[in-house]
């Protein structure tokens, strides 16, 4: 709702995330926001500055959502900072992430205090709201061409296809609308250039202990399992770039005190995570603070902080300062705990791969449906509830009318669909608040698994990056040898900005150092295949799962995303209780949404509040 | 010119006087106000923070008035505070009173200093102005039905009726338009339920020494006088709730130092008040500060501050921090000085009551006028000057055309009438600035004057409230016994918010304690009759007289309210030189306005600038 003014010779533009000025349109409705401080809904104020920044920005976001605007409509931000430190500028990162590329006019005001002694950060804003959106007139869209189903499902990933399968079993008709030209969503299996074996651009691992749905599907579809290699040493790259080896399941060979502290922090995190309710995480204090503030409140050493940074980077593409402690603990809990979720062994999150590729799950599920149930290249633009029916309107104006709709899109994508009546404010605020870190996968294909003879299992972690975590992804039966590099968090983001040859060079250098193969790695190297989920619009620009900043769970309620509203039901891996961010969670969420609908339609409760 | 955004579950709303955000309409004219500091018109800066707040808000108000807006059009306020103390939050009360219930978006910014070293407070604002008001087309209102008079008088209180009387004596025709269904304005006499004697819901006292007009009217109309009882002790209630007795005219039995200091402050105030010009109070320093700042600058002890609080509460319904020192001193001077104005004895403000009720003055005055001169239930909506005539248009569209108009409405009511051309900016700013404190009267009727046998005269004062001052209001000849309780200032406002039974209970408890009648007061009690002038729209929501915050007299000029503009003349007790806020002042103001008109019309100067 406006435009920017920039002066071209502005120095240092790369670090500037605000405009010199913004212009609001003459017909803009202006919203003048009171100073928002970093307090939770109940008024609790976390002790640390960064957590307060997140909460203040969330409070600002809630006002923005309540006024019918979005972050993109912010014309001017003024931030007030107590004890401002120009060296660290800790406000910059959360604000930058909050703005998501939008550049308002901005003024920073260091102050000696704020209205309440505990407040360290306050933000006020001017918002220029667009005029109310014009919907497509019903007469133009709901002609005789409308197709009628019991249920329209948006998204042909594992959640959507599972739901379609379950609804069909219950005798309900459905259609699955998929914007991509393929099924599978964030599972996407592509062959190596050599054709030897599959590379997983998306989700890669399941297990046969506590992922009963996935192992069931694998068996049902006759898929072959590849057990993750955990024989041999793991590699670790310290902050100074030096590398060393340690046995799988142990702590890297830091000094004694650091090892003790990493173990203490790991165990504390595990214990606190186990205490969190999996479906209903509620803890105002834990949700008011970032995971970094949580770690620091537990007196984590620098080594422990960096170890935890590898966790959050590899699991969500973010640093501990970027997300709510409660969110992270609940995310771990959904995978059975920090240790189980991070484990490559029996029952762990990364135990078994699928020789045929994980996208096969979706392909096979789609084949079980009535022909023409899945419509590819069919992007949804609008969802309109009226009385007891819902019209789902595509970008090209086709109309699918149903009694119920399931959306399986990631929460950040929800805000891109036009809902009528508008999406419930809590869901809208969640969609606006949920965000991805930087997360890509780079598969490095080699002629031989050269790390095995050197005594490595292929698992590595790095405090420096560009890869935060590396895992063996070989298919020995196919003679396909690869290392999957998890390119996560800020170092990976810098790396991704480089030209392709430099990216490849840097990653090979890192892998050579990690696996003591500096001399030979270039001869071993075949190809690099990478996919930047952070550029994938339909995924909401990220992978594997959106995270939440402090205050969202507490102020919107832990189930705000999952709960149905009217005839809309919500699935997708992040709505799952167990194994959020994993394929198992996606399938569970599809089953749950289908069950809600079957129960509703069977009991005649076609319309919920 | 906008709306508010609230998030409903926002906690602590009771203490919040700003909105989370405000929305301005797309067609609003926006006024961006520079930081306004607490300086007088000449640049003088009072030393204390609270006085500066009042001045800064006045300066903001002047910008608002100059831009054709009102306080209700403020979209956003930003306040900058030096040496901010989150414990006292002294800005809150003046801003709350300034906003008068309006809730803009707001940010508070504590700063280490402001542009000028002496500045302790600054406020800037964004105002969203309404489009220019549409007036009623002249063709629709000035048809053949218009009644023609020499003078239209707005308001049938003592000022308006006196003016009508004087104009008639001078041979001019006039009509008096009264919005209420009765004459008398802020005099309103009602019988006790028993019918025994009159209770004064409004003004109650005159004297026969320096209120020559009132005693003259009483004699002319044959009204009977009741002398205020000052035999016996007065009662005082200290801050801790304890009560004691002291002789009328003396200082309560505080410790010796406090008694000395109360006397010193009383005498200093009296002396400074006597030095103020009654008609033309000018003293930038005294007008720049609150009365509290004045008292503190004289090193008043806590007891003296509380004693002075009883003065301002009982006289104007406000605390010393709420009003200009110069205004208060001039107000006292108008009644002959602090001591005389507060005195119940010969020549004092509360010496004589009227057995038939003070409203009789107005009733009798109305009877002396040509029949049908007073039109009740006739609220004025618009006053339109054109050439040498003025049209006064009522709410139902009737038009009264005259050569001159006298308005007698209280200054806060002026802004509710639509003037064309608009009211002079100084008058408008005065009307916007003038405000009432909280002021109600509660008459407690008893079977006997039980306080007399206990040695009390019935006069009491309290530092705690709910009643700030109590006075005997008996009519022995009618066997009607009552105590009039002046319910003034913040404690009374809290009391007024209670349900009726609790109000009664609390007041009886207070009176029982004051007059040592805890055991018997409930048996003596007959009825409570109260009237909340603070809810009376036609009085401008208050009584007996509007007060001014620091800077108004100095920046607008002491006579800005009184002076005629064009063919408009201004009367009412607050425009009087002598006995402002009293019946004597009202009558004097009516005489003065009538004389202005008689002089003008006689000399042919029908139109002033």
PDB file of N, CA and C in Angstrom, chain B residues 155-159 178 180 182-189 200-205 316 331 358-359 362 408-413 436 439 441 531 533-534 536 538-547 572-575 580-583 586:
ATOM      1  N   UNK B 155     -30.117  30.523  27.817  1.00  0.00           N
ATOM      2  CA  UNK B 155     -29.989  30.074  29.195  1.00  0.00           C
ATOM      3  C   UNK B 155     -30.835  30.887  30.158  1.00  0.00           C
ATOM      4  N   UNK B 156     -31.733  30.205  30.889  1.00  0.00           N
ATOM      5  CA  UNK B 156     -32.612  30.882  31.847  1.00  0.00           C
ATOM      6  C   UNK B 156     -32.170  30.634  33.275  1.00  0.00           C
ATOM      7  N   UNK B 157     -30.857  30.729  33.509  1.00  0.00           N
ATOM      8  CA  UNK B 157     -30.355  30.753  34.871  1.00  0.00           C
ATOM      9  C   UNK B 157     -30.366  32.191  35.361  1.00  0.00           C
ATOM     10  N   UNK B 158     -29.687  32.422  36.474  1.00  0.00           N
ATOM     11  CA  UNK B 158     -29.701  33.772  37.047  1.00  0.00           C
ATOM     12  C   UNK B 158     -29.085  34.798  36.108  1.00  0.00           C
ATOM     13  N   UNK B 159     -28.041  34.429  35.353  1.00  0.00           N
ATOM     14  CA  UNK B 159     -27.400  35.378  34.447  1.00  0.00           C
ATOM     15  C   UNK B 159     -28.350  35.765  33.326  1.00  0.00           C
ATOM     16  N   UNK B 178     -34.156  28.231  26.860  1.00  0.00           N
ATOM     17  CA  UNK B 178     -33.645  27.378  27.941  1.00  0.00           C
ATOM     18  C   UNK B 178     -33.810  25.907  27.558  1.00  0.00           C
ATOM     19  N   UNK B 180     -33.370  23.281  29.487  1.00  0.00           N
ATOM     20  CA  UNK B 180     -33.993  22.495  30.557  1.00  0.00           C
ATOM     21  C   UNK B 180     -35.508  22.721  30.584  1.00  0.00           C
ATOM     22  N   UNK B 182     -36.969  23.736  33.206  1.00  0.00           N
ATOM     23  CA  UNK B 182     -37.164  24.608  34.369  1.00  0.00           C
ATOM     24  C   UNK B 182     -36.214  25.791  34.251  1.00  0.00           C
ATOM     25  N   UNK B 183     -36.498  26.861  34.980  1.00  0.00           N
ATOM     26  CA  UNK B 183     -35.546  27.966  35.073  1.00  0.00           C
ATOM     27  C   UNK B 183     -34.600  27.691  36.250  1.00  0.00           C
ATOM     28  N   UNK B 184     -33.515  28.458  36.327  1.00  0.00           N
ATOM     29  CA  UNK B 184     -32.652  28.377  37.507  1.00  0.00           C
ATOM     30  C   UNK B 184     -31.261  27.843  37.241  1.00  0.00           C
ATOM     31  N   UNK B 185     -31.058  27.125  36.131  1.00  0.00           N
ATOM     32  CA  UNK B 185     -29.707  26.621  35.828  1.00  0.00           C
ATOM     33  C   UNK B 185     -29.129  25.824  36.972  1.00  0.00           C
ATOM     34  N   UNK B 186     -28.026  26.284  37.520  1.00  0.00           N
ATOM     35  CA  UNK B 186     -27.381  25.541  38.601  1.00  0.00           C
ATOM     36  C   UNK B 186     -27.924  25.919  39.987  1.00  0.00           C
ATOM     37  N   UNK B 187     -29.078  26.605  40.019  1.00  0.00           N
ATOM     38  CA  UNK B 187     -29.867  26.638  41.268  1.00  0.00           C
ATOM     39  C   UNK B 187     -31.064  25.727  41.040  1.00  0.00           C
ATOM     40  N   UNK B 188     -31.295  24.852  42.001  1.00  0.00           N
ATOM     41  CA  UNK B 188     -32.371  23.879  41.829  1.00  0.00           C
ATOM     42  C   UNK B 188     -32.808  23.438  43.222  1.00  0.00           C
ATOM     43  N   UNK B 189     -33.979  23.896  43.629  1.00  0.00           N
ATOM     44  CA  UNK B 189     -34.456  23.645  44.993  1.00  0.00           C
ATOM     45  C   UNK B 189     -35.580  22.622  44.951  1.00  0.00           C
ATOM     46  N   UNK B 200     -31.243  22.119  48.684  1.00  0.00           N
ATOM     47  CA  UNK B 200     -30.642  22.812  47.526  1.00  0.00           C
ATOM     48  C   UNK B 200     -29.757  21.828  46.770  1.00  0.00           C
ATOM     49  N   UNK B 201     -30.188  21.423  45.589  1.00  0.00           N
ATOM     50  CA  UNK B 201     -29.352  20.535  44.786  1.00  0.00           C
ATOM     51  C   UNK B 201     -28.207  21.306  44.136  1.00  0.00           C
ATOM     52  N   UNK B 202     -28.394  22.612  44.030  1.00  0.00           N
ATOM     53  CA  UNK B 202     -27.346  23.449  43.442  1.00  0.00           C
ATOM     54  C   UNK B 202     -26.893  24.498  44.453  1.00  0.00           C
ATOM     55  N   UNK B 203     -26.749  25.758  43.968  1.00  0.00           N
ATOM     56  CA  UNK B 203     -26.233  26.834  44.819  1.00  0.00           C
ATOM     57  C   UNK B 203     -27.109  27.028  46.049  1.00  0.00           C
ATOM     58  N   UNK B 204     -26.457  27.310  47.200  1.00  0.00           N
ATOM     59  CA  UNK B 204     -27.204  27.354  48.446  1.00  0.00           C
ATOM     60  C   UNK B 204     -27.085  28.619  49.280  1.00  0.00           C
ATOM     61  N   UNK B 205     -25.997  29.384  49.115  1.00  0.00           N
ATOM     62  CA  UNK B 205     -25.724  30.436  50.082  1.00  0.00           C
ATOM     63  C   UNK B 205     -25.528  31.822  49.444  1.00  0.00           C
ATOM     64  N   UNK B 316     -13.973  23.697  44.006  1.00  0.00           N
ATOM     65  CA  UNK B 316     -14.016  23.432  42.561  1.00  0.00           C
ATOM     66  C   UNK B 316     -14.018  21.953  42.179  1.00  0.00           C
ATOM     67  N   UNK B 331      -9.784  33.193  41.626  1.00  0.00           N
ATOM     68  CA  UNK B 331     -11.107  32.682  41.997  1.00  0.00           C
ATOM     69  C   UNK B 331     -11.418  33.070  43.444  1.00  0.00           C
ATOM     70  N   UNK B 358     -33.178  28.670  46.716  1.00  0.00           N
ATOM     71  CA  UNK B 358     -32.533  29.666  45.852  1.00  0.00           C
ATOM     72  C   UNK B 358     -33.114  29.684  44.443  1.00  0.00           C
ATOM     73  N   UNK B 359     -33.766  28.615  44.056  1.00  0.00           N
ATOM     74  CA  UNK B 359     -34.364  28.616  42.720  1.00  0.00           C
ATOM     75  C   UNK B 359     -35.479  29.654  42.615  1.00  0.00           C
ATOM     76  N   UNK B 362     -34.817  32.752  40.489  1.00  0.00           N
ATOM     77  CA  UNK B 362     -35.036  32.640  39.050  1.00  0.00           C
ATOM     78  C   UNK B 362     -36.524  32.612  38.716  1.00  0.00           C
ATOM     79  N   UNK B 408     -25.234  32.396  28.063  1.00  0.00           N
ATOM     80  CA  UNK B 408     -24.921  32.296  29.498  1.00  0.00           C
ATOM     81  C   UNK B 408     -24.475  30.883  29.851  1.00  0.00           C
ATOM     82  N   UNK B 409     -24.257  30.048  28.831  1.00  0.00           N
ATOM     83  CA  UNK B 409     -23.895  28.657  29.137  1.00  0.00           C
ATOM     84  C   UNK B 409     -22.487  28.619  29.718  1.00  0.00           C
ATOM     85  N   UNK B 410     -22.217  27.626  30.567  1.00  0.00           N
ATOM     86  CA  UNK B 410     -20.857  27.471  31.094  1.00  0.00           C
ATOM     87  C   UNK B 410     -19.873  27.295  29.932  1.00  0.00           C
ATOM     88  N   UNK B 411     -18.638  27.754  30.124  1.00  0.00           N
ATOM     89  CA  UNK B 411     -17.683  27.749  29.010  1.00  0.00           C
ATOM     90  C   UNK B 411     -17.483  26.366  28.382  1.00  0.00           C
ATOM     91  N   UNK B 412     -17.505  25.247  29.157  1.00  0.00           N
ATOM     92  CA  UNK B 412     -17.320  23.956  28.477  1.00  0.00           C
ATOM     93  C   UNK B 412     -18.476  23.622  27.519  1.00  0.00           C
ATOM     94  N   UNK B 413     -19.622  24.317  27.712  1.00  0.00           N
ATOM     95  CA  UNK B 413     -20.781  24.024  26.861  1.00  0.00           C
ATOM     96  C   UNK B 413     -20.705  24.798  25.548  1.00  0.00           C
ATOM     97  N   UNK B 436     -14.382  20.915  34.472  1.00  0.00           N
ATOM     98  CA  UNK B 436     -14.837  20.778  35.846  1.00  0.00           C
ATOM     99  C   UNK B 436     -14.071  19.671  36.526  1.00  0.00           C
ATOM    100  N   UNK B 439     -17.757  16.977  41.165  1.00  0.00           N
ATOM    101  CA  UNK B 439     -18.473  17.764  42.164  1.00  0.00           C
ATOM    102  C   UNK B 439     -19.945  17.345  42.199  1.00  0.00           C
ATOM    103  N   UNK B 441     -23.459  17.057  45.130  1.00  0.00           N
ATOM    104  CA  UNK B 441     -23.921  17.337  46.484  1.00  0.00           C
ATOM    105  C   UNK B 441     -24.797  16.181  46.937  1.00  0.00           C
ATOM    106  N   UNK B 531     -27.502  14.916  43.814  1.00  0.00           N
ATOM    107  CA  UNK B 531     -27.547  15.210  42.398  1.00  0.00           C
ATOM    108  C   UNK B 531     -26.111  15.291  41.895  1.00  0.00           C
ATOM    109  N   UNK B 533     -23.908  16.700  39.476  1.00  0.00           N
ATOM    110  CA  UNK B 533     -23.694  17.707  38.433  1.00  0.00           C
ATOM    111  C   UNK B 533     -22.679  17.227  37.410  1.00  0.00           C
ATOM    112  N   UNK B 534     -21.831  16.297  37.831  1.00  0.00           N
ATOM    113  CA  UNK B 534     -20.827  15.776  36.896  1.00  0.00           C
ATOM    114  C   UNK B 534     -21.448  14.914  35.792  1.00  0.00           C
ATOM    115  N   UNK B 536     -24.379  16.087  34.454  1.00  0.00           N
ATOM    116  CA  UNK B 536     -25.348  17.016  33.887  1.00  0.00           C
ATOM    117  C   UNK B 536     -24.787  17.647  32.608  1.00  0.00           C
ATOM    118  N   UNK B 538     -26.080  19.670  30.385  1.00  0.00           N
ATOM    119  CA  UNK B 538     -26.339  21.089  30.118  1.00  0.00           C
ATOM    120  C   UNK B 538     -25.468  22.005  30.978  1.00  0.00           C
ATOM    121  N   UNK B 539     -24.989  21.474  32.114  1.00  0.00           N
ATOM    122  CA  UNK B 539     -24.060  22.258  32.933  1.00  0.00           C
ATOM    123  C   UNK B 539     -22.627  22.101  32.427  1.00  0.00           C
ATOM    124  N   UNK B 540     -22.451  21.244  31.420  1.00  0.00           N
ATOM    125  CA  UNK B 540     -21.093  20.965  30.946  1.00  0.00           C
ATOM    126  C   UNK B 540     -20.423  19.929  31.822  1.00  0.00           C
ATOM    127  N   UNK B 541     -21.245  19.113  32.470  1.00  0.00           N
ATOM    128  CA  UNK B 541     -20.766  18.018  33.316  1.00  0.00           C
ATOM    129  C   UNK B 541     -19.991  18.504  34.526  1.00  0.00           C
ATOM    130  N   UNK B 542     -20.545  19.444  35.230  1.00  0.00           N
ATOM    131  CA  UNK B 542     -19.872  19.832  36.459  1.00  0.00           C
ATOM    132  C   UNK B 542     -20.548  20.995  37.147  1.00  0.00           C
ATOM    133  N   UNK B 543     -19.900  21.454  38.235  1.00  0.00           N
ATOM    134  CA  UNK B 543     -20.465  22.450  39.119  1.00  0.00           C
ATOM    135  C   UNK B 543     -19.394  22.777  40.140  1.00  0.00           C
ATOM    136  N   UNK B 544     -19.345  23.920  40.785  1.00  0.00           N
ATOM    137  CA  UNK B 544     -20.137  25.123  40.510  1.00  0.00           C
ATOM    138  C   UNK B 544     -19.522  25.962  39.399  1.00  0.00           C
ATOM    139  N   UNK B 545     -18.230  25.759  39.105  1.00  0.00           N
ATOM    140  CA  UNK B 545     -17.557  26.647  38.174  1.00  0.00           C
ATOM    141  C   UNK B 545     -16.423  25.862  37.530  1.00  0.00           C
ATOM    142  N   UNK B 546     -16.262  26.060  36.215  1.00  0.00           N
ATOM    143  CA  UNK B 546     -15.142  25.406  35.537  1.00  0.00           C
ATOM    144  C   UNK B 546     -13.844  26.074  35.975  1.00  0.00           C
ATOM    145  N   UNK B 547     -12.775  25.298  36.004  1.00  0.00           N
ATOM    146  CA  UNK B 547     -11.468  25.856  36.363  1.00  0.00           C
ATOM    147  C   UNK B 547     -10.549  25.780  35.152  1.00  0.00           C
ATOM    148  N   UNK B 572     -22.738  34.570  32.501  1.00  0.00           N
ATOM    149  CA  UNK B 572     -22.601  33.334  33.284  1.00  0.00           C
ATOM    150  C   UNK B 572     -21.630  33.597  34.418  1.00  0.00           C
ATOM    151  N   UNK B 573     -21.818  32.882  35.535  1.00  0.00           N
ATOM    152  CA  UNK B 573     -21.071  33.204  36.749  1.00  0.00           C
ATOM    153  C   UNK B 573     -19.561  33.193  36.559  1.00  0.00           C
ATOM    154  N   UNK B 574     -19.051  32.331  35.675  1.00  0.00           N
ATOM    155  CA  UNK B 574     -17.584  32.261  35.526  1.00  0.00           C
ATOM    156  C   UNK B 574     -17.022  33.448  34.752  1.00  0.00           C
ATOM    157  N   UNK B 575     -17.885  34.242  34.102  1.00  0.00           N
ATOM    158  CA  UNK B 575     -17.407  35.451  33.423  1.00  0.00           C
ATOM    159  C   UNK B 575     -17.395  36.652  34.366  1.00  0.00           C
ATOM    160  N   UNK B 580     -17.228  34.828  41.376  1.00  0.00           N
ATOM    161  CA  UNK B 580     -17.269  33.765  40.358  1.00  0.00           C
ATOM    162  C   UNK B 580     -17.772  32.476  40.999  1.00  0.00           C
ATOM    163  N   UNK B 581     -18.613  31.776  40.281  1.00  0.00           N
ATOM    164  CA  UNK B 581     -19.071  30.469  40.775  1.00  0.00           C
ATOM    165  C   UNK B 581     -20.214  30.585  41.755  1.00  0.00           C
ATOM    166  N   UNK B 582     -20.572  31.838  42.130  1.00  0.00           N
ATOM    167  CA  UNK B 582     -21.672  32.062  43.072  1.00  0.00           C
ATOM    168  C   UNK B 582     -22.839  32.717  42.334  1.00  0.00           C
ATOM    169  N   UNK B 583     -24.014  32.737  42.987  1.00  0.00           N
ATOM    170  CA  UNK B 583     -25.187  33.364  42.391  1.00  0.00           C
ATOM    171  C   UNK B 583     -24.944  34.846  42.140  1.00  0.00           C
ATOM    172  N   UNK B 586     -23.268  35.358  38.897  1.00  0.00           N
ATOM    173  CA  UNK B 586     -24.157  35.128  37.764  1.00  0.00           C
ATOM    174  C   UNK B 586     -24.986  36.379  37.482  1.00  0.00           C
TER     175      UNK B 586
END
